[in-house]
Amino acid sequence: MPSSYRNFRNSVPWLILSLEAVFIVLFYFVFPYDDKFIMSYPDVNLMMIFGFGFFLMSLKRYGFSTTGFNLLLIVLGVQSHLTVILSVLVLLLIEATVSMTAVVISTGAVLGKANPVQLILMTVLELIVFRMSRWMSNTFLLVTDSISMMHVHLFGAYFGLAVSACFSEPSPRTDKNARTPKSDLLSMLGTLFLWVFWPSFNSILSDRKWRVIYNTYFGLAVSAVTAFALSVLTTKDGKFRMTHIHSAVLAGGVAVGHAAHSIQYPWIAMVLGLLASGIAILGSYCSQGCLNPPLKLHDTSGVHFTFGMPAVLGALAQVILLIIKNWNNLPSMGYLVMIQVGAFCLTISVALITGLIAGLILNLRLFKSIPVSKYFEDQFYWEFPHLAVGF
Amino acid sequence: MPSALDTNMRFKFSAVALLLEVIIIVLFGIFVEYREDNNPEILYPIFQDVHVMIFVGFGFLMTFLKKYGFSSVGISMLLAAFGLQWGTLMQGFWHMQEGKIHVDSNSMINSDFSTATALISFGAVLGKTSPLQMLILTILEITIFACNEHLVTKIFQATDVGGSMTIHAFGAYFGLAVTLVLCRPGLKKKHENEESTYQSDISAMIGTLFLWLFWPSFNSATASENIFYIKAIVNTYYSLAACTVVTFALSSLLDQRGKFSMVLIQNATLAGGVAVGTCADLSINPFAAMCIGSIAGIISVLGFHFLTPLLACKLNIHDTCGVHNLHGLPGILGGIAGIVVTAINEETRQNIRLTPGMQAAALGSTIGLALAGGALTGGILKLPFLGQVSDQNCFDDSVFWEVPEEKKPHEFHSNNYDEHSRFEATM
């Protein structure tokens, strides 16, 4: 029944082409390339496109859209970020790619509920707002670049949640957002890639690379083991749950990211990994049980407990480490702590407020948001290679 | 659950895993320190490659069983993440300075290597053990591995840059010994879940490809100088290529109708990388590397075809993934190649002349320790409270995982077919 399907022919191609034209014209004014090469840039690129593309692929009928739109959004996003700052120095290219993490995490929250037009607009909006929020914390709070960059998970998760709050909830009876063993396994492939390359991600903008890499490595290892232990403990009949594993193994990397440059000993990173994994699993338990229903939130890929809560823990750990480090020097400690807490609050509040505004804009009738009955459907956007029986 | 063996591991597994993790963190707190790196720019990309091989490569290589994908990937991730911490400690204890273990990118690579042994052994017992048993196995195996490695590299002063002997042969024979001790007469007849489907073979191929791609990094990771490093990469590259071609040819030759067998393509193509490991950085030229690769391919294919069924029915060694053919036999071949090369050429590493006698001693000690350690570990794993699965629950994810329900596609097909035939009947 073609009439019941919303046709994107008149909107998507024109939007993408006009954006691309703007990029090309503006890139004409861009300074020439520099010859620097940063070792871990390919790793981070792989994480973004391959890792996140497969990580979010857990819905049984939404695999094409997950990986396909992820690729589209990342290439568009990186270009638009570079256009905003009009320069293609390697460092800025990296910054653009890392900033895209925020967008990808936010798409995780609205996965299957937003159409491509909405996703593209969300990408552009979110990148601009994230850039602004970082600019504010860099100028007013004098936070260093690498630290404000690590707020990317925090920003992405809460922005995504706020946007998701503006979309209508899928009906609880639908089974389209169910998982299959196959989709879970592919999602595990993405998770593994994210897990393996997370040390590169955390260290890419840091000036104490090796410290950050080791800390992330050990933090991730502990959070993987803890994820398995706690998953068994919290499920009904003592079995592993794949969703837990997906989210909790990464929590350690997210949490360690904030403080990794200042952690002196591996055991601190390992304790942090353990706590992060615990928070992620407890969070998945609580947010499904008691947090999401009253707030009418639907968080498709669980970005709140995968990225949001561990990031809060990481920011907290950073403050505590600062306090311990400057224990003998109370006045300067107070100042430093205020700055960190300020930057943290700024990021979260900007994310929530602009996320809500963005959500309201995206739900204007102009953008043809898709009806609830068509959520989580690949067939809505893609030509299928075969008459898919069972879809 | 009616089964006699208790598979609910809610408190047992979580308590043991958390306890071990806390112990490891305390040990790290006491012993481990960071050290500034010497040449991280070279080592870090290699480390990333090895990391991908361990977590993605080994994990997905074992997903070939139709109902055991979650466990293959998930449990191997658990084992590797746990093993790398334990490996850091165990290998560190042999290299302590002033009572402290120093961590740098070299030790990260080595601890990833030590987990490879546990993953190879996991391949031999795949589907027949519980996660708790595997945790115990990882601890014991990595401990014995660290001792053997110290024996080989420091006491015998033998070379084994890619770990053909110390990692692959060790892991394989350790796993075989464990599976012999844990032997299940009930599985003599083929278990209904012990087979692959089209989908599961494809996902196993993902693992093969990642292992294949990054094997040159694996074999060169611990090379001592830049020139040896490049030599190891080149030799591994050609050996793998030759092995792959030979595997395809033999796979077609051994089949009645000349068709390829996916099991062989998934596994035997990698044997070349295993076999060239010991002598990858010695002065052999690509010609010798390709010979080693081709022989490895032949051995591996013949092993899968003739030896594995023989071992299973005569000796009660049931080797689920065929690690004996992928890691065991090519590992021994690598050890022998090392003996031959050191006998023909004069090789020195760090001012020490490598001798065939010491290479042979290294090979012998590796296999001896692996078999003895494996038998001991198997005995420990037989303890009843470790939650061994019953025979009919083998090779099944749903014993340890919450598996989402899937409507079987053939039901739809049969329904369609029914409707179609009914439609035809009414015409």
CSV table of C-alpha atoms in Angstrom, one decimal, chain A residues 156-351:
chain,number,residue,atom,x,y,z
A,156,GLY,CA,25.0,13.4,23.8
A,157,ALA,CA,23.1,11.2,26.3
A,158,TYR,CA,21.1,14.0,27.9
A,159,PHE,CA,20.4,15.9,24.7
A,160,GLY,CA,19.2,12.6,23.2
A,161,LEU,CA,16.9,11.9,26.2
A,162,ALA,CA,15.4,15.4,26.0
A,163,VAL,CA,14.8,15.0,22.3
A,164,SER,CA,13.3,11.6,22.9
A,165,ALA,CA,10.9,13.0,25.5
A,166,CYS,CA,9.3,15.1,22.7
A,167,PHE,CA,8.5,12.1,20.5
A,168,SER,CA,5.5,10.0,21.3
A,169,GLU,CA,6.1,6.7,23.0
A,170,PRO,CA,5.7,3.5,21.0
A,171,SER,CA,2.8,1.4,22.2
A,172,PRO,CA,4.0,-1.2,24.8
A,173,ARG,CA,2.3,-4.0,22.8
A,174,THR,CA,4.5,-3.7,19.8
A,175,ASP,CA,7.1,-6.3,19.2
A,176,LYS,CA,8.9,-4.5,16.5
A,177,ASN,CA,11.6,-3.2,18.8
A,178,ALA,CA,12.3,-6.8,19.9
A,179,ARG,CA,15.7,-8.3,19.4
A,180,THR,CA,16.7,-11.5,17.7
A,181,PRO,CA,19.8,-13.6,18.3
A,182,LYS,CA,21.2,-12.4,15.0
A,183,SER,CA,20.8,-8.7,15.7
A,184,ASP,CA,22.2,-9.1,19.2
A,185,LEU,CA,25.3,-10.8,17.8
A,186,LEU,CA,25.8,-8.0,15.2
A,187,SER,CA,25.4,-5.5,18.0
A,188,MET,CA,28.0,-7.4,19.9
A,189,LEU,CA,30.4,-6.9,16.9
A,190,GLY,CA,30.0,-3.2,17.2
A,191,THR,CA,30.4,-3.3,20.9
A,192,LEU,CA,33.6,-5.2,20.6
A,193,PHE,CA,35.0,-2.6,18.2
A,194,LEU,CA,34.0,0.2,20.4
A,195,TRP,CA,35.6,-1.6,23.4
A,196,VAL,CA,38.8,-2.4,21.6
A,197,PHE,CA,39.4,1.1,20.3
A,198,TRP,CA,38.2,3.0,23.3
A,199,PRO,CA,41.7,3.7,24.6
A,200,SER,CA,42.4,5.5,21.3
A,201,PHE,CA,39.2,7.5,21.6
A,202,ASN,CA,40.0,8.7,25.2
A,203,SER,CA,43.6,9.6,24.4
A,204,ILE,CA,43.3,11.2,21.1
A,205,LEU,CA,43.0,14.8,22.3
A,206,SER,CA,44.9,14.3,25.6
A,207,ASP,CA,48.5,15.5,26.0
A,208,ARG,CA,49.3,12.6,28.4
A,209,LYS,CA,48.4,9.9,25.9
A,210,TRP,CA,50.1,6.9,27.5
A,211,ARG,CA,48.6,7.5,30.9
A,212,VAL,CA,45.2,7.8,29.4
A,213,ILE,CA,45.6,4.7,27.3
A,214,TYR,CA,46.7,2.5,30.2
A,215,ASN,CA,44.0,3.7,32.5
A,216,THR,CA,41.3,3.2,29.9
A,217,TYR,CA,42.6,-0.3,29.1
A,218,PHE,CA,42.5,-1.5,32.7
A,219,GLY,CA,39.2,0.3,33.4
A,220,LEU,CA,37.5,-1.3,30.4
A,221,ALA,CA,38.9,-4.8,31.3
A,222,VAL,CA,37.5,-4.6,34.8
A,223,SER,CA,34.2,-3.2,33.7
A,224,ALA,CA,33.8,-6.2,31.2
A,225,VAL,CA,34.3,-8.7,34.0
A,226,THR,CA,32.0,-6.9,36.3
A,227,ALA,CA,29.4,-6.6,33.7
A,228,PHE,CA,29.2,-10.4,33.4
A,229,ALA,CA,29.2,-10.9,37.2
A,230,LEU,CA,26.4,-8.3,37.8
A,231,SER,CA,24.3,-9.4,34.8
A,232,VAL,CA,24.0,-12.8,36.3
A,233,LEU,CA,23.2,-11.4,39.7
A,234,THR,CA,20.4,-9.2,38.5
A,235,THR,CA,18.5,-11.3,36.1
A,236,LYS,CA,15.7,-13.6,37.2
A,237,ASP,CA,17.2,-17.1,36.7
A,238,GLY,CA,20.9,-16.3,36.8
A,239,LYS,CA,21.6,-15.9,33.2
A,240,PHE,CA,23.6,-13.4,31.2
A,241,ARG,CA,21.5,-10.7,29.4
A,242,MET,CA,23.0,-9.4,26.2
A,243,THR,CA,21.7,-5.8,26.7
A,244,HIS,CA,23.6,-5.7,30.0
A,245,ILE,CA,26.7,-6.8,28.4
A,246,HIS,CA,26.4,-4.4,25.5
A,247,SER,CA,26.0,-1.4,27.8
A,248,ALA,CA,28.0,-2.2,30.9
A,249,VAL,CA,31.3,-3.3,29.2
A,250,LEU,CA,31.6,0.2,27.7
A,251,ALA,CA,30.7,2.0,30.9
A,252,GLY,CA,34.2,1.7,32.2
A,253,GLY,CA,35.6,3.5,29.2
A,254,VAL,CA,33.1,6.3,29.5
A,255,ALA,CA,33.7,6.8,33.2
A,256,VAL,CA,37.5,6.6,33.0
A,257,GLY,CA,37.6,9.1,30.2
A,258,HIS,CA,37.0,12.1,32.3
A,259,ALA,CA,39.8,11.6,34.8
A,260,ALA,CA,42.1,9.3,32.9
A,261,HIS,CA,44.9,11.9,32.5
A,262,SER,CA,45.1,12.5,36.2
A,263,ILE,CA,44.9,8.9,37.5
A,264,GLN,CA,48.3,7.8,38.8
A,265,TYR,CA,47.9,4.1,39.5
A,266,PRO,CA,46.0,1.4,37.5
A,267,TRP,CA,44.0,0.3,40.5
A,268,ILE,CA,42.1,3.6,40.7
A,269,ALA,CA,41.1,3.2,37.1
A,270,MET,CA,40.1,-0.3,37.8
A,271,VAL,CA,37.9,0.7,40.8
A,272,LEU,CA,36.3,3.3,38.6
A,273,GLY,CA,35.6,0.6,35.9
A,274,LEU,CA,34.0,-1.6,38.5
A,275,LEU,CA,31.7,1.2,39.8
A,276,ALA,CA,30.8,2.3,36.3
A,277,SER,CA,29.8,-1.2,35.3
A,278,GLY,CA,27.7,-1.5,38.4
A,279,ILE,CA,26.0,1.9,37.8
A,280,ALA,CA,25.2,0.9,34.2
A,281,ILE,CA,23.5,-2.3,35.2
A,282,LEU,CA,21.7,-0.8,38.2
A,283,GLY,CA,20.7,2.1,35.9
A,284,SER,CA,19.3,-0.2,33.3
A,285,TYR,CA,17.3,-1.9,36.1
A,286,CYS,CA,16.0,1.4,37.6
A,287,SER,CA,15.4,3.3,34.4
A,288,GLN,CA,13.3,0.6,32.9
A,289,GLY,CA,11.4,0.0,36.1
A,290,CYS,CA,10.8,3.3,37.7
A,291,LEU,CA,12.5,6.2,35.9
A,292,ASN,CA,11.2,6.1,32.4
A,293,PRO,CA,7.5,5.3,32.7
A,294,PRO,CA,6.5,8.4,34.9
A,295,LEU,CA,8.6,10.7,32.7
A,296,LYS,CA,7.1,9.1,29.5
A,297,LEU,CA,10.6,8.6,28.2
A,298,HIS,CA,11.5,6.0,25.7
A,299,ASP,CA,15.2,5.4,25.4
A,300,THR,CA,15.5,2.9,22.5
A,301,SER,CA,19.2,1.9,23.0
A,302,GLY,CA,19.5,2.7,26.7
A,303,VAL,CA,21.9,5.6,26.2
A,304,HIS,CA,21.0,6.9,29.6
A,305,PHE,CA,22.6,4.1,31.5
A,306,THR,CA,25.3,3.3,28.9
A,307,PHE,CA,26.7,6.7,28.4
A,308,GLY,CA,24.8,9.2,30.7
A,309,MET,CA,25.2,7.7,34.1
A,310,PRO,CA,28.8,6.5,33.7
A,311,ALA,CA,29.7,9.9,32.4
A,312,VAL,CA,28.2,11.5,35.6
A,313,LEU,CA,30.2,9.0,37.6
A,314,GLY,CA,33.4,10.0,35.7
A,315,ALA,CA,32.8,13.7,36.3
A,316,LEU,CA,32.3,13.0,40.0
A,317,ALA,CA,35.4,10.9,40.2
A,318,GLN,CA,37.4,13.7,38.5
A,319,VAL,CA,36.2,16.1,41.2
A,320,ILE,CA,37.1,13.6,44.0
A,321,LEU,CA,40.6,13.0,42.5
A,322,LEU,CA,41.1,16.8,42.4
A,323,ILE,CA,40.1,17.2,46.0
A,324,ILE,CA,42.5,14.4,47.1
A,325,LYS,CA,45.3,15.9,45.0
A,326,ASN,CA,45.0,19.4,46.3
A,327,TRP,CA,44.1,18.4,49.9
A,328,ASN,CA,46.9,20.5,51.4
A,329,ASN,CA,46.0,23.6,49.4
A,330,LEU,CA,42.4,24.4,50.3
A,331,PRO,CA,41.7,27.8,48.6
A,332,SER,CA,42.9,26.7,45.2
A,333,MET,CA,41.1,23.4,45.7
A,334,GLY,CA,37.8,25.2,46.2
A,335,TYR,CA,38.4,27.1,43.0
A,336,LEU,CA,39.3,24.1,40.9
A,337,VAL,CA,36.4,22.1,42.2
A,338,MET,CA,34.0,24.9,41.5
A,339,ILE,CA,35.2,25.1,37.9
A,340,GLN,CA,34.8,21.4,37.3
A,341,VAL,CA,31.3,21.3,38.9
A,342,GLY,CA,30.4,24.4,37.0
A,343,ALA,CA,31.5,22.9,33.6
A,344,PHE,CA,29.6,19.7,34.4
A,345,CYS,CA,26.3,21.6,35.3
A,346,LEU,CA,26.7,23.8,32.3
A,347,THR,CA,27.0,20.8,30.0
A,348,ILE,CA,24.0,19.0,31.4
A,349,SER,CA,21.7,22.0,31.6
A,350,VAL,CA,22.6,23.2,28.1
A,351,ALA,CA,22.0,19.6,26.8
